[in-house]
CSV table of C-alpha atoms in Angstrom, one decimal:
chain,number,residue,atom,x,y,z
A,1,MET,CA,97.5,67.9,64.9
A,2,THR,CA,94.0,67.3,66.1
A,3,GLY,CA,94.8,68.6,69.6
A,4,LYS,CA,94.6,65.1,71.2
A,5,SER,CA,96.6,64.9,74.4
A,6,LYS,CA,99.8,63.0,74.6
A,7,LYS,CA,100.8,61.0,77.7
A,8,LYS,CA,104.2,62.7,77.8
A,9,SER,CA,104.1,66.4,78.4
A,10,GLU,CA,105.1,68.6,75.5
A,11,ILE,CA,105.4,71.6,77.7
A,12,GLY,CA,108.7,72.1,79.6
A,13,VAL,CA,109.3,74.0,82.8
A,14,LEU,CA,110.9,77.0,81.0
A,15,GLU,CA,107.8,77.4,78.8
A,16,LYS,CA,105.5,77.3,81.8
A,17,ILE,CA,107.6,79.9,83.5
A,18,ALA,CA,107.5,82.0,80.3
A,19,TYR,CA,103.7,81.7,80.2
A,20,GLY,CA,103.5,82.7,83.9
A,21,SER,CA,105.7,85.7,83.1
A,22,GLY,CA,102.9,87.1,81.0
A,23,ASP,CA,100.6,87.3,84.0
A,24,LEU,CA,103.5,88.7,86.0
A,25,ALA,CA,103.7,91.5,83.4
A,26,SER,CA,100.0,91.9,83.4
A,27,ASN,CA,100.0,92.4,87.2
A,28,PHE,CA,102.6,95.1,87.0
A,29,ILE,CA,100.1,96.9,84.8
A,30,LEU,CA,96.9,95.9,86.5
A,31,VAL,CA,97.9,96.7,90.1
A,32,LEU,CA,99.5,100.0,89.1
A,33,SER,CA,96.5,101.0,87.1
A,34,SER,CA,94.0,100.1,89.9
A,35,THR,CA,94.8,100.5,93.6
A,36,SER,CA,98.0,102.5,93.1
A,37,VAL,CA,96.6,105.0,90.6
A,38,ILE,CA,93.6,105.6,92.8
A,39,PHE,CA,95.9,106.6,95.7
A,40,PHE,CA,97.9,108.8,93.3
A,41,TYR,CA,94.8,110.6,92.0
A,42,THR,CA,93.5,111.4,95.5
A,43,GLU,CA,96.7,111.9,97.5
A,44,ALA,CA,99.0,113.6,94.9
A,45,LEU,CA,96.4,115.3,92.8
A,46,LYS,CA,93.7,115.8,95.5
A,47,LEU,CA,91.0,114.7,93.1
A,48,ASN,CA,87.6,113.7,94.5
A,49,ALA,CA,87.4,110.0,95.4
A,50,ALA,CA,83.7,109.6,94.4
A,51,ILE,CA,84.3,111.1,90.9
A,52,ILE,CA,87.4,108.9,90.4
A,53,GLY,CA,85.3,105.9,91.4
A,54,LEU,CA,82.6,106.8,88.8
A,55,ILE,CA,85.2,107.3,86.1
A,56,MET,CA,86.6,103.8,86.9
A,57,MET,CA,83.1,102.2,87.0
A,58,ALA,CA,82.3,103.7,83.6
A,59,SER,CA,85.7,102.6,82.3
A,60,ARG,CA,85.1,99.1,83.5
A,61,LEU,CA,81.8,98.9,81.7
A,62,PHE,CA,83.5,100.0,78.4
A,63,ASP,CA,86.3,97.6,79.3
A,64,GLY,CA,83.9,94.7,79.6
A,65,VAL,CA,82.4,95.4,76.2
A,66,SER,CA,85.9,95.7,74.7
A,67,ASP,CA,86.8,92.3,76.3
A,68,ILE,CA,84.0,90.6,74.4
A,69,LEU,CA,84.9,92.4,71.1
A,70,MET,CA,88.5,91.4,71.5
A,71,GLY,CA,87.5,87.8,72.1
A,72,PHE,CA,85.5,87.9,68.9
A,73,ILE,CA,88.5,89.5,67.0
A,74,MET,CA,90.9,86.9,68.4
A,75,ASP,CA,88.8,84.0,67.3
A,76,LYS,CA,89.1,85.3,63.8
A,77,THR,CA,92.8,86.1,63.9
A,78,LYS,CA,95.1,84.4,61.5
A,79,SER,CA,98.8,85.3,61.7
A,80,LYS,CA,102.1,83.6,61.3
A,81,ARG,CA,102.8,84.7,64.8
A,82,GLY,CA,99.9,82.7,66.1
A,83,LYS,CA,96.2,83.3,67.0
A,84,ALA,CA,97.0,84.6,70.5
A,85,ARG,CA,100.8,85.2,70.6
A,86,ALA,CA,100.6,87.8,67.8
A,87,TRP,CA,98.8,90.2,70.0
A,88,ILE,CA,101.4,90.0,72.8
A,89,TYR,CA,104.1,90.7,70.2
A,90,TRP,CA,102.2,93.7,68.7
A,91,LEU,CA,101.2,95.4,72.0
A,92,ALA,CA,104.0,94.8,74.6
A,93,ILE,CA,105.6,98.2,73.9
A,94,PRO,CA,102.4,100.3,73.5
A,95,ILE,CA,100.9,99.1,76.8
A,96,SER,CA,104.1,99.7,78.7
A,97,ILE,CA,104.3,103.3,77.4
A,98,SER,CA,100.6,103.9,78.2
A,99,MET,CA,101.3,103.0,81.9
A,100,VAL,CA,103.4,106.2,82.2
A,101,LEU,CA,100.7,108.3,80.6
A,102,LEU,CA,98.4,107.5,83.5
A,103,PHE,CA,100.7,109.6,85.8
A,104,LEU,CA,101.5,112.4,83.3
A,105,VAL,CA,98.4,114.3,84.3
A,106,PRO,CA,99.0,117.9,83.1
A,107,ASN,CA,98.7,120.9,85.5
A,108,MET,CA,95.3,122.3,84.6
A,109,GLY,CA,91.9,122.8,86.2
A,110,ASP,CA,90.1,119.8,87.9
A,111,ILE,CA,87.7,119.4,84.9
A,112,GLY,CA,90.7,119.1,82.6
A,113,LYS,CA,92.3,116.6,84.9
A,114,TYR,CA,89.2,114.4,85.1
A,115,ILE,CA,89.0,114.4,81.3
A,116,TYR,CA,92.7,113.4,81.0
A,117,VAL,CA,92.2,110.7,83.7
A,118,ALA,CA,89.2,109.3,81.8
A,119,ILE,CA,91.0,109.2,78.5
A,120,THR,CA,94.3,107.7,79.7
A,121,TYR,CA,92.7,105.2,82.1
A,122,ASN,CA,90.5,103.9,79.2
A,123,LEU,CA,93.5,103.8,76.9
A,124,VAL,CA,95.3,101.5,79.4
A,125,THR,CA,92.5,99.3,80.7
A,126,THR,CA,89.8,99.4,78.0
A,127,VAL,CA,92.0,99.2,74.9
A,128,LEU,CA,95.5,98.0,75.4
A,129,TYR,CA,95.2,95.8,78.5
A,130,THR,CA,92.2,94.1,77.0
A,131,ALA,CA,93.9,93.6,73.6
A,132,ILE,CA,96.9,91.9,75.1
A,133,ASN,CA,95.4,90.1,78.1
A,134,ILE,CA,92.5,88.4,76.4
A,135,PRO,CA,94.7,86.6,73.9
A,136,TYR,CA,97.2,85.8,76.6
A,137,GLY,CA,94.6,84.2,78.9
A,138,ALA,CA,93.0,82.3,76.0
A,139,MET,CA,96.4,80.9,75.0
A,140,THR,CA,96.2,78.2,77.7
A,141,ALA,CA,93.5,76.4,75.6
A,142,LEU,CA,95.8,76.7,72.6
A,143,MET,CA,98.9,75.3,74.3
A,144,THR,CA,97.4,72.0,75.4
A,145,ARG,CA,94.1,70.1,75.8
A,146,ASP,CA,95.4,68.0,78.7
A,147,GLN,CA,93.5,68.8,81.9
A,148,GLY,CA,96.5,68.1,84.1
A,149,GLU,CA,98.9,70.1,82.0
A,150,ARG,CA,96.5,73.0,82.0
A,151,MET,CA,96.3,72.9,85.7
A,152,SER,CA,100.1,72.9,85.9
A,153,ILE,CA,100.4,75.8,83.5
A,154,ASN,CA,97.9,77.7,85.5
A,155,VAL,CA,99.8,77.1,88.8
A,156,PHE,CA,102.9,78.5,87.2
A,157,ARG,CA,100.8,81.4,85.9
A,158,MET,CA,99.3,82.2,89.3
A,159,VAL,CA,102.5,81.8,91.2
A,160,MET,CA,104.1,84.4,88.9
A,161,ALA,CA,101.1,86.6,89.1
A,162,GLN,CA,101.0,86.5,92.8
A,163,ILE,CA,104.7,87.3,92.9
A,164,GLY,CA,104.0,90.4,90.8
A,165,SER,CA,101.2,91.5,93.0
A,166,VAL,CA,103.2,91.0,96.2
A,167,ILE,CA,106.1,93.0,94.8
A,168,ILE,CA,103.9,95.9,93.6
A,169,ASN,CA,101.7,96.0,96.7
A,170,MET,CA,104.7,95.8,99.1
A,171,ILE,CA,107.1,98.1,97.4
A,172,THR,CA,105.1,100.7,95.4
A,173,ILE,CA,104.3,103.1,98.2
A,174,PRO,CA,107.8,102.8,99.8
A,175,LEU,CA,109.4,103.1,96.3
A,176,VAL,CA,107.3,106.3,95.6
A,177,ASN,CA,108.3,107.7,99.0
A,178,ALA,CA,111.9,106.9,98.2
A,179,LEU,CA,111.6,108.7,94.9
A,180,GLY,CA,110.2,111.8,96.5
A,181,GLY,CA,106.9,111.0,98.2
A,182,THR,CA,103.3,110.0,97.5
A,183,THR,CA,102.2,113.6,97.1
A,184,HIS,CA,104.8,114.4,94.4
A,185,GLN,CA,103.7,113.5,90.8
A,186,THR,CA,107.3,113.0,89.6
A,187,SER,CA,107.8,110.1,92.0
A,188,TRP,CA,104.8,108.3,90.5
A,189,ILE,CA,106.0,108.9,87.0
A,190,LEU,CA,109.5,107.4,87.7
A,191,ALA,CA,107.9,104.4,89.4
A,192,SER,CA,105.6,103.8,86.3
A,193,ILE,CA,108.6,104.0,84.0
A,194,ILE,CA,110.4,101.3,86.0
A,195,TYR,CA,107.4,99.0,86.0
A,196,GLY,CA,106.7,99.6,82.3
A,197,VAL,CA,110.2,98.5,81.2
A,198,ILE,CA,109.9,95.3,83.4
A,199,ALA,CA,106.4,94.5,82.0
A,200,CYS,CA,107.6,94.9,78.4
A,201,ALA,CA,110.5,92.6,78.8
A,202,LEU,CA,108.3,89.9,80.5
A,203,PHE,CA,105.7,90.0,77.7
A,204,TYR,CA,108.3,89.4,75.1
A,205,PHE,CA,109.7,86.5,77.1
A,206,THR,CA,106.2,85.0,77.0
A,207,TYR,CA,105.9,85.5,73.2
A,208,PHE,CA,109.3,84.0,72.3
A,209,LYS,CA,109.1,80.9,74.6
A,210,CYS,CA,105.4,79.8,74.4
A,211,LYS,CA,103.9,77.8,71.5
A,212,GLU,CA,100.4,77.3,70.3
A,213,ARG,CA,100.0,73.5,69.7
A,214,VAL,CA,96.2,73.0,69.6
A,215,HIS,CA,94.8,73.1,66.0
A,216,VAL,CA,91.5,71.2,66.2
A,217,GLU,CA,89.5,69.8,63.3
A,218,ASN,CA,86.3,71.8,62.9
A,219,THR,CA,83.3,69.6,63.8
A,220,GLY,CA,80.6,72.3,63.6
A,221,GLU,CA,80.0,75.7,62.0
A,222,ASP,CA,83.1,77.6,60.9
A,223,VAL,CA,83.9,80.3,63.4
A,224,GLN,CA,85.6,82.4,60.7
A,225,LYS,CA,82.2,82.8,59.0
A,226,MET,CA,80.1,83.2,62.2
A,227,GLY,CA,78.6,86.5,63.2
A,228,PHE,CA,79.0,88.1,66.7
A,229,LEU,CA,75.4,87.4,67.9
A,230,LYS,CA,75.5,83.8,66.7
A,231,MET,CA,78.8,83.2,68.6
A,232,ALA,CA,77.4,84.9,71.7
A,233,LYS,CA,74.3,82.6,71.6
A,234,ILE,CA,76.5,79.6,71.4
A,235,CYS,CA,78.5,80.7,74.5
A,236,LEU,CA,75.3,81.2,76.5
A,237,LYS,CA,74.4,77.5,76.0
A,238,ASN,CA,77.4,76.6,78.1
A,239,GLU,CA,76.0,76.4,81.6
A,240,GLN,CA,79.2,75.3,83.2
A,241,TRP,CA,80.9,78.4,81.8
A,242,LEU,CA,78.1,80.6,83.1
A,243,ILE,CA,78.7,79.3,86.6
A,244,ILE,CA,82.4,80.2,86.4
A,245,VAL,CA,81.5,83.6,85.2
A,246,GLY,CA,79.2,84.1,88.1
A,247,ILE,CA,81.9,83.1,90.6
A,248,TRP,CA,84.4,85.4,89.0
A,249,VAL,CA,82.0,88.4,89.1
A,250,VAL,CA,81.3,87.9,92.7
A,251,MET,CA,85.0,87.4,93.6
A,252,SER,CA,86.0,90.4,91.6
A,253,PHE,CA,83.3,92.6,93.2
A,254,GLY,CA,84.5,91.8,96.7
A,255,LEU,CA,88.1,92.2,95.9
A,256,GLY,CA,87.6,95.4,93.9
A,257,ALA,CA,85.8,97.0,96.8
A,258,GLY,CA,88.2,95.9,99.4
A,259,MET,CA,91.5,96.5,97.6
A,260,SER,CA,90.5,99.9,96.3
A,261,VAL,CA,90.4,101.2,99.9
A,262,ASN,CA,93.3,99.1,101.4
A,263,ASN,CA,95.8,102.0,101.4
A,264,TYR,CA,93.2,104.2,103.1
A,265,TYR,CA,92.6,101.5,105.7
A,266,ALA,CA,96.3,101.3,106.4
A,267,LYS,CA,96.7,105.1,106.7
A,268,LEU,CA,93.5,105.9,108.7
A,269,VAL,CA,92.8,102.8,110.7
A,270,LEU,CA,96.3,101.4,111.3
A,271,GLY,CA,98.1,104.7,111.2
A,272,ASN,CA,100.8,103.6,108.7
A,273,GLU,CA,100.2,103.9,105.0
A,274,ASN,CA,103.4,101.9,104.2
A,275,ILE,CA,101.9,98.7,105.8
A,276,GLY,CA,98.8,98.5,103.5
A,277,GLY,CA,100.7,96.7,100.8
A,278,ILE,CA,102.3,94.3,103.2
A,279,ILE,CA,98.9,93.3,104.7
A,280,THR,CA,97.4,92.9,101.2
A,281,SER,CA,100.3,90.9,100.0
A,282,CYS,CA,100.0,88.3,102.8
A,283,THR,CA,97.2,86.6,101.0
A,284,MET,CA,99.4,86.3,97.9
A,285,ILE,CA,102.4,85.1,99.9
A,286,SER,CA,100.3,82.2,101.2
A,287,ALA,CA,99.3,81.4,97.6
A,288,ILE,CA,102.9,81.5,96.3
A,289,ILE,CA,104.1,79.1,99.0
A,290,LEU,CA,101.1,76.7,98.8
A,291,MET,CA,100.4,76.7,95.0
A,292,PRO,CA,102.9,73.9,94.1
A,293,ALA,CA,101.1,71.6,96.7
A,294,LEU,CA,97.8,72.3,94.9
A,295,LEU,CA,98.5,70.0,91.9
A,296,PRO,CA,98.3,66.7,93.8
A,297,LEU,CA,95.4,67.9,95.9
A,298,VAL,CA,93.4,68.8,92.8
A,299,ALA,CA,94.3,65.6,91.1
A,300,LYS,CA,92.9,63.7,94.1
A,301,TRP,CA,89.9,65.8,95.1
A,302,GLY,CA,89.1,67.9,92.0
A,303,LYS,CA,89.2,71.6,91.3
A,304,ARG,CA,85.6,72.3,92.5
A,305,ASN,CA,85.9,70.5,95.8
A,306,MET,CA,89.3,72.2,96.6
A,307,CYS,CA,87.8,75.6,95.8
A,308,MET,CA,84.9,74.9,98.2
A,309,ILE,CA,87.2,74.0,101.0
A,310,GLY,CA,89.2,77.1,100.2
A,311,CYS,CA,86.1,79.3,100.5
A,312,LEU,CA,85.5,78.0,104.0
A,313,ILE,CA,89.1,78.7,105.0
A,314,SER,CA,88.9,82.2,103.6
A,315,LEU,CA,85.7,82.8,105.4
A,316,ALA,CA,87.3,81.8,108.7
A,317,GLY,CA,90.2,84.3,108.0
A,318,SER,CA,87.8,87.1,107.3
A,319,ILE,CA,85.7,86.5,110.4
A,320,MET,CA,88.9,86.4,112.6
A,321,MET,CA,89.8,89.9,111.4
A,322,LEU,CA,86.7,91.2,113.3
A,323,VAL,CA,88.4,90.2,116.6
A,324,ASN,CA,90.8,93.2,116.4
A,325,PRO,CA,90.6,95.2,113.1
A,326,TYR,CA,92.9,97.9,114.5
A,327,ASP,CA,96.0,95.7,115.0
A,328,ALA,CA,98.3,95.3,112.0
A,329,THR,CA,100.0,92.1,113.3
A,330,TRP,CA,96.6,90.4,113.8
A,331,LEU,CA,95.5,91.4,110.3
A,332,ILE,CA,98.7,90.0,108.8
A,333,ILE,CA,97.9,86.7,110.5
A,334,CYS,CA,94.3,86.7,109.3
A,335,ASN,CA,95.3,87.6,105.7
A,336,LEU,CA,97.8,84.7,105.7
A,337,ILE,CA,94.9,82.4,106.6
A,338,LYS,CA,92.7,84.0,103.9
A,339,GLY,CA,95.5,83.4,101.4
A,340,VAL,CA,95.5,79.7,102.2
A,341,GLY,CA,91.8,79.6,101.4
A,342,MET,CA,92.2,81.7,98.2
A,343,THR,CA,94.9,79.4,96.8
A,344,PRO,CA,92.7,76.7,95.3
A,345,LEU,CA,90.5,79.3,93.5
A,346,THR,CA,93.4,81.5,92.2
A,347,GLY,CA,95.2,78.3,91.2
A,348,SER,CA,92.3,76.7,89.4
A,349,ILE,CA,90.1,79.5,87.9
A,350,PHE,CA,91.8,79.9,84.6
A,351,ALA,CA,92.2,76.1,84.1
A,352,MET,CA,88.4,75.8,84.8
A,353,VAL,CA,87.7,78.4,82.1
A,354,ALA,CA,89.8,76.4,79.7
A,355,ASP,CA,87.9,73.2,80.6
A,356,THR,CA,84.6,75.0,79.8
A,357,ILE,CA,86.0,75.8,76.4
A,358,GLU,CA,86.3,72.1,75.7
A,359,TYR,CA,82.8,71.5,77.2
A,360,GLY,CA,81.4,74.2,75.0
A,361,GLN,CA,82.8,72.6,71.9
A,362,TRP,CA,81.5,69.2,73.0
A,363,LYS,CA,78.0,70.6,73.6
A,364,THR,CA,77.6,72.9,70.6
A,365,GLY,CA,80.2,71.6,68.1
A,366,THR,CA,81.8,75.1,68.0
A,367,ARG,CA,85.1,76.1,69.6
A,368,THR,CA,85.3,79.7,70.7
A,369,GLU,CA,88.4,80.2,72.9
A,370,GLY,CA,88.4,84.0,72.5
A,371,MET,CA,84.8,84.7,73.2
A,372,LEU,CA,84.5,82.4,76.2
A,373,TYR,CA,87.6,83.7,77.9
A,374,SER,CA,86.9,87.3,77.1
A,375,SER,CA,83.3,87.1,78.3
A,376,THR,CA,84.6,85.7,81.6
A,377,THR,CA,87.0,88.6,82.1
A,378,PHE,CA,84.2,90.9,81.1
A,379,GLY,CA,82.2,89.7,84.1
A,380,ALA,CA,85.3,90.0,86.3
A,381,LYS,CA,85.9,93.6,85.2
A,382,ILE,CA,82.3,94.6,85.6
A,383,GLY,CA,82.4,93.1,89.1
A,384,ALA,CA,85.6,94.9,90.0
A,385,GLY,CA,84.6,98.2,88.5
A,386,VAL,CA,81.2,98.3,90.1
A,387,GLY,CA,82.7,97.1,93.4
A,388,THR,CA,85.4,99.9,93.3
A,389,ALA,CA,82.9,102.6,92.4
A,390,ILE,CA,80.4,101.6,95.1
A,391,ALA,CA,83.3,101.4,97.7
A,392,MET,CA,84.6,104.8,96.8
A,393,ALA,CA,81.1,106.3,96.8
A,394,MET,CA,80.3,104.8,100.2
A,395,LEU,CA,83.7,106.0,101.6
A,396,SER,CA,83.0,109.5,100.3
A,397,SER,CA,79.4,109.5,101.7
A,398,ALA,CA,80.9,108.5,105.1
A,399,GLY,CA,82.8,111.8,105.2
A,400,PHE,CA,86.1,110.9,103.6
A,401,VAL,CA,88.4,113.9,102.9
A,402,GLU,CA,91.0,113.4,100.2
A,403,GLY,CA,94.6,113.7,101.4
A,404,ALA,CA,93.6,114.5,105.0
A,405,ALA,CA,94.8,113.0,108.2
A,406,LEU,CA,92.5,111.0,110.5
A,407,ALA,CA,91.6,114.0,112.7
A,408,ALA,CA,90.1,115.7,109.7
A,409,GLN,CA,88.0,112.7,108.5
A,410,GLY,CA,84.3,112.2,109.1
A,411,GLU,CA,83.3,110.0,112.1
A,412,GLY,CA,81.9,107.4,109.7
A,413,VAL,CA,85.1,106.8,107.7
A,414,VAL,CA,86.8,104.3,110.0
A,415,PRO,CA,83.6,102.1,110.4
A,416,MET,CA,83.0,102.3,106.7
A,417,LEU,CA,86.6,101.1,106.0
A,418,ILE,CA,86.1,98.2,108.3
A,419,GLN,CA,82.9,97.3,106.5
A,420,LEU,CA,84.5,97.4,103.1
A,421,VAL,CA,87.7,95.5,104.0
A,422,ILE,CA,86.2,92.9,106.3
A,423,TRP,CA,82.5,92.5,106.0
A,424,TRP,CA,82.2,92.6,102.2
A,425,PRO,CA,84.6,89.7,101.6
A,426,ILE,CA,82.7,87.6,104.2
A,427,ILE,CA,79.4,88.1,102.3
A,428,PHE,CA,80.9,87.4,98.8
A,429,THR,CA,82.8,84.4,99.9
A,430,VAL,CA,79.6,82.8,101.0
A,431,ILE,CA,78.0,83.5,97.6
A,432,GLU,CA,81.0,81.9,95.9
A,433,PHE,CA,80.6,78.7,97.9
A,434,VAL,CA,77.0,78.4,96.9
A,435,LEU,CA,77.8,78.9,93.2
A,436,PHE,CA,80.4,76.2,93.4
A,437,CYS,CA,77.8,73.7,94.5
A,438,PHE,CA,76.3,73.8,90.9
A,439,TYR,CA,79.6,73.3,89.1
A,440,SER,CA,79.9,69.7,87.8
A,441,LEU,CA,82.4,69.7,84.9
A,442,ASP,CA,85.2,67.9,86.9
A,443,LYS,CA,83.3,64.6,86.7
A,444,LYS,CA,82.2,65.1,83.1
A,445,TYR,CA,85.6,66.1,81.6
A,446,PRO,CA,87.1,62.7,80.7
A,447,LYS,CA,83.9,61.8,78.8
A,448,VAL,CA,83.9,65.2,77.1
A,449,MET,CA,87.5,64.7,75.8
A,450,GLU,CA,86.9,61.1,74.7
A,451,ASP,CA,83.9,62.2,72.6
A,452,LEU,CA,85.8,65.2,71.2
A,453,SER,CA,88.7,63.0,70.1
A,454,GLU,CA,86.4,60.7,68.3
A,455,ARG,CA,84.5,63.5,66.5
A,456,GLU,CA,87.7,65.2,65.4
A,457,ALA,CA,89.2,62.0,64.1
A,458,GLN,CA,86.1,61.4,62.1
A,459,ALA,CA,86.2,64.9,60.7
A,460,LYS,CA,89.9,64.5,59.8
A,461,ASN,CA,89.2,61.2,58.0
A,462,ALA,CA,86.3,62.7,56.1
A,463,LYS,CA,88.7,65.3,54.7
A,464,ASN,CA,91.1,62.6,53.4
């Protein structure tokens, strides 16, 4: 087929759920290997927060490079299992096992522990998570070219992803406490085994139920024969994609900084470490509830306009937190409001990336799903990694003492936590709003697809 959209959907509800299950699996891995593992390293192993932050920042930089390389590899993949699906099939088991390795830190000196952390953290995030998640994300552009269907698929994806994040953020600390306590390594190992088994099963559900339908006629230079630098130059000509990358970097920087210290905020500012996941999950709960209503709103107002409205709502929720940052109930209310604002962006961002893939093909004649998607996640990971590292360094400089109660912490720790959790999201939400002002693909997309259909039909006829 040429990839031309049909009026009637080819993608059923079960397949959309199966696709969303892949991001649910990814979130079991992502959340456990980010916010949870930081808490484990500092609380259970008593490792220095600033050093852990530096390891994670360095890993994110390597991870970003591996994203781009994986996108390049995926664009050249030819397998009977599919261009993207094959990687899910090959790596579901290895990545699930690697999750457990994160917490199997041997009993040795601190230097040895830091080396082990660096190796296993990079194995999970830089190698395996990248190799399975880049093809998974790019698969949207291979399942359909219909803008509405992509939005629908993405809504299913984000609902499932948010469910995963809510589950992990809300139950991980209580689960670890039930298994023996956050200061006991065995408890974390058992929790990682449980999550690994679930993630593996979800990945295979995605593989067996999702199909790659888009096989376009080549209207430009053959990607299979194209070098890395040439492909990268083609991507950089796509200005709409560059805007989305910028938005994702900014969003990830703010979220990485805030979420990396959420458990500390709950423990030291609110006095209850178990409530940190609940407060964080409130933004996701709002998204889960409201995501289905997003489809008709986007159809009427467009993805860009809905995202800009969402930024304003999120901004209001963050500013409201300043009224009483020490009250857990008030923070829950504010985060529910922030979640309402975040819904359009989380529900649209991956569909917008897929739209820029079509735009890039229209503008340059070359289709590069893997490179464009992977370079987007590269920006997101760099943003999250740098945000996490800076947040941990700032917390350490404020007098943070690993594993200690509030009385033993420096005087600047609580004000620093308030700055990272509340003020940083305010600043970065404003930047996101400004960047959205320059995104214009929603209006251009119908013309883009009309032109692509004509070009591909001509290319197909020329072959016959």
